[in-house]
Tab-separated table of C-alpha atoms in Angstrom:
chain	number	residue	atom	x	y	z
S	18	MET	CA	18.313	6.616	-16.306
S	19	SER	CA	20.205	6.876	-19.606
S	20	ALA	CA	22.146	3.987	-21.143
S	21	ALA	CA	25.421	5.738	-20.299
S	22	GLY	CA	24.331	6.144	-16.678
S	23	MET	CA	23.314	2.473	-16.446
S	24	ILE	CA	26.631	1.281	-17.890
S	25	ALA	CA	28.471	3.489	-15.378
S	26	GLU	CA	26.409	1.847	-12.626
S	27	ILE	CA	27.264	-1.657	-13.892
S	28	SER	CA	30.926	-0.660	-14.059
S	29	ARG	CA	30.729	0.398	-10.405
S	30	TYR	CA	29.148	-2.950	-9.436
S	31	ILE	CA	31.990	-4.786	-11.158
S	32	GLN	CA	34.681	-2.612	-9.558
S	33	ILE	CA	33.376	-3.170	-6.022
S	34	GLY	CA	33.323	-6.937	-6.486
S	35	HIS	CA	29.844	-8.069	-7.551
S	36	ALA	CA	30.608	-11.447	-9.115
S	37	GLY	CA	27.131	-12.100	-10.560
S	38	LEU	CA	24.757	-9.651	-12.256
S	39	HIS	CA	21.446	-10.481	-13.946
S	40	LEU	CA	20.615	-7.803	-16.520
S	41	SER	CA	16.836	-7.937	-16.865
S	42	THR	CA	15.930	-6.644	-20.324
S	43	TYR	CA	14.255	-7.450	-23.632
S	44	GLU	CA	16.937	-5.444	-25.493
S	45	GLU	CA	19.815	-7.906	-25.554
S	46	ASN	CA	21.495	-6.507	-28.671
S	47	ARG	CA	21.313	-2.920	-27.437
S	48	TRP	CA	22.966	-3.712	-24.107
S	49	ARG	CA	25.467	-6.117	-25.677
S	50	GLN	CA	26.796	-3.146	-27.671
S	51	HIS	CA	26.985	-0.990	-24.545
S	52	LEU	CA	28.821	-3.754	-22.666
S	53	ALA	CA	31.424	-3.847	-25.450
S	54	ILE	CA	31.962	-0.111	-24.959
S	55	LEU	CA	32.262	-0.666	-21.200
S	56	CYS	CA	35.008	-3.238	-21.753
S	57	GLU	CA	36.936	-0.841	-23.975
S	58	ARG	CA	36.929	1.728	-21.178
S	59	THR	CA	37.756	-0.589	-18.272
S	60	GLY	CA	40.177	-2.944	-20.015
S	61	HIS	CA	38.002	-6.013	-19.410
S	62	ARG	CA	37.703	-8.794	-21.947
S	63	LEU	CA	34.159	-9.863	-22.841
S	64	LEU	CA	33.513	-13.576	-23.453
S	65	GLU	CA	30.045	-14.785	-24.441
S	66	TRP	CA	28.242	-18.122	-24.167
S	67	SER	CA	24.991	-18.777	-26.014
S	68	THR	CA	22.716	-21.690	-26.794
S	69	THR	CA	22.555	-20.650	-30.450
S	70	ASN	CA	24.265	-23.847	-31.529
S	71	GLU	CA	22.809	-25.924	-28.727
S	72	SER	CA	19.360	-27.455	-28.230
S	73	ILE	CA	17.839	-25.962	-25.073
S	74	LEU	CA	14.872	-28.314	-25.036
S	75	ASP	CA	14.541	-31.906	-26.124
S	76	ASP	CA	11.354	-33.660	-27.264
S	77	ARG	CA	10.208	-34.003	-23.641
S	78	ARG	CA	10.542	-30.230	-23.060
S	79	GLU	CA	13.400	-30.790	-20.664
S	80	LEU	CA	16.815	-29.124	-20.675
S	81	SER	CA	19.162	-30.723	-23.162
S	82	GLU	CA	21.969	-32.454	-21.277
S	83	ALA	CA	24.380	-31.498	-24.072
S	84	ALA	CA	23.569	-27.823	-23.537
S	85	VAL	CA	23.921	-28.183	-19.760
S	86	ALA	CA	27.286	-29.889	-20.221
S	87	SER	CA	28.435	-27.115	-22.557
S	88	LEU	CA	27.420	-24.401	-20.071
S	89	CYS	CA	29.081	-26.208	-17.137
S	90	GLU	CA	32.283	-26.613	-19.160
S	91	PHE	CA	32.248	-22.885	-19.930
S	92	LEU	CA	31.710	-22.012	-16.246
S	93	GLN	CA	34.436	-24.375	-15.071
S	94	ASP	CA	36.854	-22.838	-17.545
S	95	THR	CA	36.229	-19.313	-16.189
S	96	VAL	CA	37.701	-20.226	-12.791
S	97	ASN	CA	41.188	-20.780	-14.252
S	98	ARG	CA	41.129	-17.897	-16.716
S	99	ALA	CA	42.921	-14.554	-16.412
S	100	HIS	CA	41.704	-11.643	-14.334
S	101	ASP	CA	39.613	-8.731	-15.667
S	102	GLU	CA	37.125	-10.706	-17.738
S	103	LEU	CA	33.355	-10.498	-18.091
S	104	TYR	CA	31.339	-13.608	-18.995
S	105	LEU	CA	28.083	-12.814	-20.762
S	106	ILE	CA	25.689	-15.785	-20.653
S	107	ASN	CA	22.527	-15.617	-22.741
S	108	ASP	CA	19.336	-17.242	-21.428
S	109	LEU	CA	20.998	-18.373	-18.195
S	110	SER	CA	17.590	-18.172	-16.526
S	111	HIS	CA	16.586	-21.311	-18.483
S	112	TYR	CA	19.339	-23.198	-16.685
S	113	TRP	CA	19.732	-21.796	-13.215
S	114	HIS	CA	17.273	-24.199	-11.616
S	115	HIS	CA	19.438	-27.122	-12.752
S	116	PRO	CA	21.330	-28.424	-9.655
S	117	VAL	CA	24.619	-28.992	-11.520
S	118	VAL	CA	24.516	-25.514	-13.060
S	119	ILE	CA	23.762	-23.980	-9.648
S	120	ARG	CA	26.786	-25.756	-8.136
S	121	HIS	CA	29.115	-24.573	-10.920
S	122	LEU	CA	27.795	-21.007	-10.630
S	123	LYS	CA	28.363	-20.929	-6.875
S	124	ASP	CA	31.899	-22.301	-7.278
S	125	CYS	CA	32.670	-19.599	-9.855
S	126	LEU	CA	31.154	-16.732	-7.890
S	127	GLU	CA	33.065	-17.681	-4.727
S	128	SER	CA	36.393	-17.395	-6.580
S	129	PHE	CA	35.660	-14.192	-8.531
S	130	PRO	CA	35.571	-11.188	-6.119
S	131	SER	CA	39.340	-10.661	-5.961
S	132	THR	CA	39.884	-11.215	-9.698
S	133	ARG	CA	37.626	-8.507	-11.217
S	134	LYS	CA	35.735	-11.235	-13.042
S	135	THR	CA	31.933	-11.120	-13.295
S	136	ILE	CA	29.242	-13.364	-14.742
S	137	LEU	CA	26.599	-11.354	-16.571
S	138	SER	CA	23.264	-13.061	-17.196
S	139	ILE	CA	21.089	-11.235	-19.707
S	140	GLY	CA	17.450	-11.778	-20.657
S	141	PRO	CA	13.877	-10.776	-19.816
S	142	LEU	CA	13.099	-13.513	-17.286
S	143	THR	CA	13.452	-12.802	-13.584
S	144	GLY	CA	12.977	-14.836	-10.428
S	145	LEU	CA	16.335	-16.015	-9.151
S	146	PRO	CA	16.365	-19.432	-7.457
S	147	LEU	CA	16.757	-19.346	-3.698
S	148	GLU	CA	20.261	-20.836	-3.928
S	149	LEU	CA	21.464	-17.883	-6.062
S	150	ALA	CA	19.370	-15.070	-4.586
S	151	LYS	CA	22.304	-13.811	-2.508
S	152	GLU	CA	24.886	-14.437	-5.228
S	153	PHE	CA	23.343	-12.542	-8.151
S	154	LEU	CA	22.327	-8.882	-8.140
S	155	GLU	CA	19.293	-8.308	-10.359
S	156	VAL	CA	19.602	-5.091	-12.388
S	157	LYS	CA	16.580	-3.829	-14.318
S	158	MET	CA	17.931	-2.226	-17.468
S	159	PRO	CA	16.135	1.020	-18.380
S	160	LEU	CA	14.231	1.610	-21.579
S	161	PRO	CA	15.491	4.347	-23.933
S	162	THR	CA	15.269	7.900	-22.607
S	163	PHE	CA	13.596	10.764	-24.454
S	164	LYS	CA	17.015	11.974	-25.651
S	165	GLU	CA	17.940	8.547	-27.023
S	166	LEU	CA	14.604	8.251	-28.840
S	167	LEU	CA	15.022	11.734	-30.285
S	168	GLU	CA	18.472	10.808	-31.598
S	169	GLU	CA	17.032	7.644	-33.171
S	170	LEU	CA	14.257	9.701	-34.814
S	171	ASP	CA	16.797	12.209	-36.166
S	172	ASP	CA	18.822	9.364	-37.693
S	173	ILE	CA	15.719	7.905	-39.371
S	174	LEU	CA	14.559	11.273	-40.730
S	175	GLN	CA	18.061	11.905	-42.053
S	176	ASP	CA	18.230	8.484	-43.708
S	177	GLU	CA	14.835	9.008	-45.326
S	178	GLN	CA	15.683	12.640	-46.184
S	179	ARG	CA	12.637	13.988	-44.368
S	180	GLN	CA	13.041	17.703	-43.668
S	181	GLY	CA	9.442	18.740	-42.897
S	182	PHE	CA	9.649	18.242	-39.118
S	183	ASN	CA	10.505	21.013	-36.661
S	184	ASN	CA	11.939	20.485	-33.173
S	185	GLU	CA	8.565	20.705	-31.416
S	186	GLN	CA	7.013	18.118	-33.738
S	187	LYS	CA	9.965	15.762	-33.325
S	188	SER	CA	9.687	16.197	-29.563
S	189	ARG	CA	6.011	15.180	-29.636
S	190	ILE	CA	6.783	12.138	-31.806
S	191	ALA	CA	9.561	10.980	-29.467
S	192	THR	CA	7.367	11.536	-26.394
S	193	ALA	CA	4.594	9.413	-27.900
S	194	VAL	CA	6.796	6.293	-27.966
S	195	LEU	CA	8.360	6.581	-24.522
S	196	GLY	CA	8.052	3.167	-22.905
S	197	LEU	CA	8.947	1.215	-26.069
S	198	THR	CA	12.253	-0.522	-26.650
S	199	LEU	CA	14.643	1.139	-29.107
S	200	SER	CA	13.855	-1.380	-31.855
S	201	GLU	CA	10.099	-1.022	-31.265
S	202	ALA	CA	10.395	2.772	-31.360
S	203	SER	CA	12.482	2.626	-34.536
S	204	ARG	CA	9.820	0.521	-36.292
S	205	ALA	CA	7.108	2.890	-35.078
S	206	PHE	CA	9.028	5.926	-36.354
S	207	ARG	CA	9.522	4.370	-39.775
S	208	SER	CA	5.866	3.356	-39.876
S	209	VAL	CA	4.526	6.898	-39.409
S	210	THR	CA	7.173	8.726	-41.472
S	211	TYR	CA	6.998	6.337	-44.432
S	212	GLN	CA	6.352	8.396	-47.590
S	213	LYS	CA	5.414	11.448	-45.467
S	214	ARG	CA	7.536	14.583	-45.764
S	215	ILE	CA	5.612	16.781	-43.325
S	216	PHE	CA	4.211	16.342	-39.834
S	217	ASP	CA	0.626	15.136	-39.475
S	218	GLU	CA	-1.396	15.092	-36.204
S	219	LYS	CA	-2.570	11.584	-37.058
S	220	MET	CA	1.006	10.421	-36.508
S	221	ILE	CA	0.662	10.929	-32.758
S	222	ALA	CA	-2.445	8.747	-32.454
S	223	GLN	CA	-0.774	6.090	-34.631
S	224	LEU	CA	2.368	6.087	-32.465
S	225	VAL	CA	0.375	5.884	-29.255
S	226	HIS	CA	-1.479	2.911	-30.732
S	227	GLU	CA	1.885	1.123	-31.058
S	228	LYS	CA	2.027	0.911	-27.253
S	229	ARG	CA	-1.179	-1.078	-27.062
S	230	HIS	CA	0.615	-4.433	-26.975
S	231	LEU	CA	2.386	-3.393	-23.754
S	232	LEU	CA	-0.824	-4.204	-21.907
S	233	GLY	CA	0.170	-7.806	-22.482
S	234	GLY	CA	-3.395	-9.069	-22.445
S	235	SER	CA	-4.129	-7.571	-19.032
S	236	LYS	CA	-7.780	-8.081	-18.095
S	237	LEU	CA	-7.654	-5.242	-15.582
S	238	LEU	CA	-6.750	-2.422	-17.978
S	239	GLU	CA	-8.689	-1.376	-21.061
S	240	PHE	CA	-6.918	0.436	-23.872
S	241	HIS	CA	-8.683	3.315	-25.674
S	242	ASP	CA	-7.634	4.725	-29.034
S	243	LEU	CA	-7.164	8.494	-29.236
S	244	GLN	CA	-9.825	10.037	-31.458
S	245	GLU	CA	-11.253	13.233	-29.944
S	246	GLY	CA	-9.140	16.402	-29.810
S	247	MET	CA	-9.616	19.697	-27.958
S	248	GLU	CA	-11.615	21.070	-30.875
S	249	GLU	CA	-14.359	18.517	-30.141
S	250	VAL	CA	-15.045	19.821	-26.628
S	251	GLY	CA	-17.521	22.650	-26.256
S	252	GLY	CA	-16.712	24.986	-23.371
S	253	LEU	CA	-14.546	23.911	-20.420
S	254	GLU	CA	-12.023	26.607	-21.358
S	255	ASN	CA	-10.368	26.593	-17.931
S	256	LEU	CA	-9.738	22.855	-18.122
S	257	LYS	CA	-8.435	23.113	-21.692
S	258	SER	CA	-6.030	25.906	-20.781
S	259	TRP	CA	-4.834	24.038	-17.677
S	260	VAL	CA	-4.098	20.849	-19.647
S	261	GLN	CA	-2.262	22.714	-22.412
S	262	GLN	CA	-0.017	24.361	-19.823
S	263	ARG	CA	0.629	21.105	-17.969
S	264	ARG	CA	1.629	19.399	-21.216
S	265	LEU	CA	4.804	21.488	-21.176
S	266	ALA	CA	5.723	20.032	-17.779
S	267	PHE	CA	6.329	16.630	-19.430
S	268	SER	CA	8.869	18.056	-21.910
S	269	ALA	CA	12.612	17.457	-21.849
S	270	ASP	CA	13.192	21.157	-21.030
S	271	ALA	CA	11.005	20.789	-17.932
S	272	ARG	CA	13.035	17.763	-16.829
S	273	GLU	CA	16.295	19.692	-17.206
S	274	GLN	CA	14.895	22.555	-15.115
S	275	GLY	CA	13.761	20.239	-12.340
S	276	ILE	CA	10.037	20.889	-12.828
S	277	ASP	CA	7.850	18.220	-11.239
S	278	GLN	CA	5.663	16.112	-13.509
S	279	PRO	CA	1.906	16.639	-13.043
S	280	LYS	CA	0.236	13.751	-11.227
S	281	GLY	CA	-3.357	14.109	-12.371
S	282	VAL	CA	-6.712	15.815	-12.219
S	283	LEU	CA	-10.052	14.990	-10.569
S	284	LEU	CA	-13.186	15.851	-12.568
S	285	VAL	CA	-16.345	16.160	-10.482
S	286	GLY	CA	-19.802	17.162	-11.603
S	287	VAL	CA	-23.131	16.438	-13.207
S	288	GLN	CA	-23.557	13.191	-15.109
S	289	GLY	CA	-23.394	13.435	-18.884
S	290	CYS	CA	-21.593	16.788	-19.002
S	291	GLY	CA	-18.310	15.689	-20.549
S	292	LYS	CA	-16.128	14.172	-17.830
S	293	SER	CA	-15.407	10.979	-19.795
S	294	LEU	CA	-14.904	12.930	-23.021
S	295	SER	CA	-12.471	15.197	-21.173
S	296	ALA	CA	-10.403	12.183	-20.101
S	297	ARG	CA	-10.037	11.062	-23.720
S	298	VAL	CA	-9.207	14.588	-24.865
S	299	ILE	CA	-6.552	15.019	-22.160
S	300	ALA	CA	-4.789	11.856	-23.367
S	301	HIS	CA	-4.920	13.151	-26.950
S	302	GLU	CA	-3.504	16.536	-25.915
S	303	LEU	CA	-0.654	14.946	-23.944
S	304	ALA	CA	-0.062	12.393	-26.753
S	305	PHE	CA	-0.078	9.582	-24.153
S	306	PRO	CA	-1.826	6.195	-24.399
S	307	LEU	CA	-5.163	6.110	-22.566
S	308	VAL	CA	-5.958	3.106	-20.382
S	309	ARG	CA	-9.036	2.719	-18.200
S	310	LEU	CA	-8.961	0.937	-14.848
S	311	ASP	CA	-12.074	-0.595	-13.335
S	312	ILE	CA	-11.451	-0.641	-9.569
S	313	GLY	CA	-14.173	-3.251	-9.119
S	314	ALA	CA	-12.318	-5.656	-11.436
S	315	LEU	CA	-9.418	-5.717	-8.969
S	316	LEU	CA	-11.525	-7.397	-6.302
S	317	SER	CA	-11.106	-11.148	-5.943
S	318	SER	CA	-12.543	-13.694	-3.534
S	319	GLN	CA	-9.116	-15.242	-2.929
S	320	ARG	CA	-7.235	-13.812	0.036
S	321	GLY	CA	-4.518	-11.389	-1.059
S	322	SER	CA	-5.417	-11.589	-4.764
S	323	SER	CA	-7.036	-8.139	-4.871
S	324	GLU	CA	-3.922	-6.464	-3.480
S	325	GLU	CA	-1.745	-8.458	-5.878
S	326	ASN	CA	-3.938	-7.349	-8.796
S	327	LEU	CA	-3.440	-3.701	-7.826
S	328	ARG	CA	0.326	-4.167	-7.488
S	329	ASP	CA	0.478	-5.769	-10.944
S	330	VAL	CA	-1.586	-2.974	-12.491
S	331	LEU	CA	0.523	-0.202	-10.944
S	332	SER	CA	3.728	-1.946	-11.993
S	333	LEU	CA	2.432	-2.323	-15.555
S	334	LEU	CA	1.430	1.341	-15.667
S	335	ASP	CA	4.880	2.420	-14.489
S	336	SER	CA	6.477	0.305	-17.228
S	337	MET	CA	4.157	1.839	-19.861
S	338	ALA	CA	4.802	5.437	-18.815
S	339	PRO	CA	4.087	7.981	-20.137
S	340	VAL	CA	0.420	7.056	-20.006
S	341	VAL	CA	-2.930	8.515	-18.939
S	342	LEU	CA	-4.774	6.381	-16.381
S	343	TRP	CA	-8.537	6.928	-16.558
S	344	ILE	CA	-10.620	5.913	-13.532
S	345	GLU	CA	-14.352	6.449	-13.926
S	346	GLU	CA	-16.798	7.037	-11.069
S	347	LEU	CA	-14.187	6.977	-8.353
S	348	ASP	CA	-16.864	7.752	-5.767
S	349	LYS	CA	-18.675	4.485	-6.564
S	350	ALA	CA	-15.426	2.504	-6.732
S	351	PHE	CA	-14.584	3.574	-3.176
S	352	ALA	CA	-18.168	3.402	-1.945
S	353	GLY	CA	-18.366	2.238	1.646
S	354	PHE	CA	-14.828	3.291	2.481
S	355	GLN	CA	-14.921	6.122	4.975
S	356	SER	CA	-11.705	5.727	6.937
S	357	GLU	CA	-9.062	3.268	8.045
S	358	SER	CA	-11.683	1.753	10.336
S	359	SER	CA	-13.728	0.615	7.336
S	360	GLN	CA	-15.395	-2.757	7.799
S	361	ASP	CA	-14.073	-3.919	4.410
S	362	ALA	CA	-10.432	-4.743	5.175
S	363	THR	CA	-9.618	-5.566	1.539
S	364	MET	CA	-10.962	-2.240	0.275
S	365	SER	CA	-9.075	-0.440	3.052
S	366	ARG	CA	-5.814	-1.984	1.908
S	367	LEU	CA	-6.562	-1.216	-1.755
S	368	VAL	CA	-7.347	2.422	-1.002
S	369	ALA	CA	-4.251	2.794	1.183
S	370	ARG	CA	-2.021	1.270	-1.484
S	371	PHE	CA	-3.554	3.387	-4.256
S	372	LEU	CA	-3.259	6.623	-2.255
S	373	THR	CA	0.383	5.919	-1.460
S	374	TRP	CA	1.157	5.253	-5.118
S	375	LEU	CA	-0.764	8.355	-6.180
S	376	GLN	CA	1.358	10.469	-3.837
S	377	GLU	CA	4.755	8.853	-4.363
S	378	HIS	CA	5.005	7.563	-7.957
S	379	THR	CA	7.634	9.333	-10.065
S	380	THR	CA	6.845	7.898	-13.500
S	381	ALA	CA	4.875	9.884	-16.095
S	382	VAL	CA	1.488	8.365	-15.255
S	383	PHE	CA	-1.135	11.123	-15.407
S	384	VAL	CA	-4.323	10.110	-13.572
S	385	VAL	CA	-7.703	11.403	-14.761
S	386	ALA	CA	-10.388	10.404	-12.265
S	387	THR	CA	-14.075	11.265	-12.523
S	388	ALA	CA	-16.730	11.360	-9.823
S	389	ASN	CA	-20.352	12.440	-9.536
S	390	ASN	CA	-20.536	12.918	-5.771
S	391	VAL	CA	-17.420	14.330	-4.145
S	392	SER	CA	-18.888	13.844	-0.645
S	393	GLN	CA	-18.537	10.048	-1.030
S	394	LEU	CA	-14.780	10.239	-1.674
S	395	PRO	CA	-12.288	9.571	1.147
S	396	PRO	CA	-10.941	12.908	2.482
S	397	GLU	CA	-7.406	11.540	2.033
S	398	LEU	CA	-7.989	11.389	-1.728
S	399	LEU	CA	-8.760	15.113	-1.965
S	400	ARG	CA	-5.631	16.202	-0.145
S	401	ARG	CA	-3.105	18.222	-2.155
S	402	GLY	CA	-0.368	16.031	-3.587
S	403	ARG	CA	-2.700	13.278	-4.806
S	404	PHE	CA	-4.252	15.349	-7.604
S	405	ASP	CA	-2.876	18.601	-8.985
S	406	GLU	CA	-6.308	20.139	-9.502
S	407	LEU	CA	-10.032	19.500	-9.073
S	408	PHE	CA	-12.479	20.760	-11.699
S	409	PHE	CA	-16.254	20.953	-11.299
S	410	ILE	CA	-18.009	20.259	-14.599
S	411	ASP	CA	-21.500	21.750	-14.535
S	412	LEU	CA	-24.337	21.915	-17.060
S	413	PRO	CA	-23.174	23.956	-20.085
S	414	ASN	CA	-24.057	27.660	-20.187
S	415	TYR	CA	-25.426	29.487	-23.223
S	416	HIS	CA	-22.058	30.013	-24.940
S	417	GLU	CA	-20.902	26.471	-24.221
S	418	ARG	CA	-24.137	25.107	-25.688
S	419	LEU	CA	-23.431	27.140	-28.839
S	420	ASP	CA	-20.008	25.470	-29.140
S	421	ILE	CA	-21.471	22.004	-28.549
S	422	LEU	CA	-24.203	22.481	-31.148
S	423	ARG	CA	-21.724	23.755	-33.768
S	424	ILE	CA	-19.376	20.816	-33.141
S	425	HIS	CA	-22.140	18.239	-33.630
S	426	LEU	CA	-23.608	19.975	-36.684
S	427	GLN	CA	-20.177	20.011	-38.335
S	428	LYS	CA	-19.612	16.323	-37.498
S	429	ARG	CA	-22.891	15.542	-39.264
S	430	LEU	CA	-21.999	17.722	-42.288
S	431	ILE	CA	-24.928	20.084	-41.672
S	432	PRO	CA	-24.181	23.662	-42.877
S	433	LEU	CA	-24.249	26.021	-39.871
S	434	GLU	CA	-26.073	28.716	-41.810
S	435	THR	CA	-29.082	26.393	-42.235
S	436	VAL	CA	-29.646	26.064	-38.478
S	437	ASP	CA	-30.657	28.689	-35.901
S	438	VAL	CA	-28.102	27.638	-33.268
S	439	ASP	CA	-28.879	30.701	-31.118
S	440	SER	CA	-32.499	29.614	-30.639
S	441	LEU	CA	-31.447	26.014	-30.034
S	442	SER	CA	-29.003	27.178	-27.392
S	443	GLU	CA	-31.726	29.231	-25.695
S	444	ILE	CA	-34.269	26.407	-25.485
S	445	THR	CA	-31.729	23.785	-24.271
S	446	HIS	CA	-31.125	25.609	-20.973
S	447	ASN	CA	-30.526	23.071	-18.144
């Protein structure tokens, strides 16, 4: 959802009488500006309380009573104020477990619905206390859309007087930072365009690298830098062509035309024939971050922990989108699972949850799964709708071996004319 759409939604919440909204976001300044625009349109007055001049914590790491008193005084004052006002409270989540603050909040919220007054809490922390769970509506504020990032990039290029970027190149740059906040994206844009007047393919890999910190130290996902491009894969022309076509389905034009985003591809075949390399190349071609998930790492001896690990991973992936999720040796990861009657109840629940997500997720998470033995995979996994396509990767034929040999000779700076690649290709059959 765009910022304009989100502000329209907040306006609707206010109009129908929601007295408390928690705006969950890391972009306080961005949404503070949008809230000011909202007030101009609706005629509301925006009043703000902050702990900037207060001490939130004292030496014992407890809430400062002076700050609590200041907040309670502010809340008490709102009850007697005029109608049509919005009260923006920064870092309220630090205070809403305090019993006195909870009481003041409940008193305010009970008197607000008929006055078009609303308390807006803003900040990244979530987890409303039980006493306020029914009083506050938690609203997850969206990250910048592709269009907003493209506008930010245009402003930066104009400021820096960079003219050597066409629309397609700018589109790829903006796509590479989807999932970052506007300030993070702005810093990333300036980083890659600094003292560069023309587009460079290395910019994409550098921008994708900026998203690495979004993993937040997760032990279940492993980030991989993008190094190999399509030119480093010998053969597999059908797969290459398929990926290049599907890349267009992630574009803004595709979104406007209602084209569904690709969900992923399953690579099956002989060991050592390029399945893992293909996963890295696909991420490079799509200009998405590449993260690898080890299904086995999800498993925990504590009851319910394995399922919670999977939920956390899927939630993190959705927040990072667009991203390529790489799952190696899926057949071994799901070994022993044959059906819903599987003896391993934990694995059954993990598979069921993963299959549901694979079918239903709407974020730009492109799954690249590899397997050596397709017969060991659950039949449900191979059903259309989970993966867009299945490719069998066999031993390379004569012409593919020629490509592979030339690629490796060039990487090692060996002149092609000094090597009889035709004979080498002949004798490396099978």
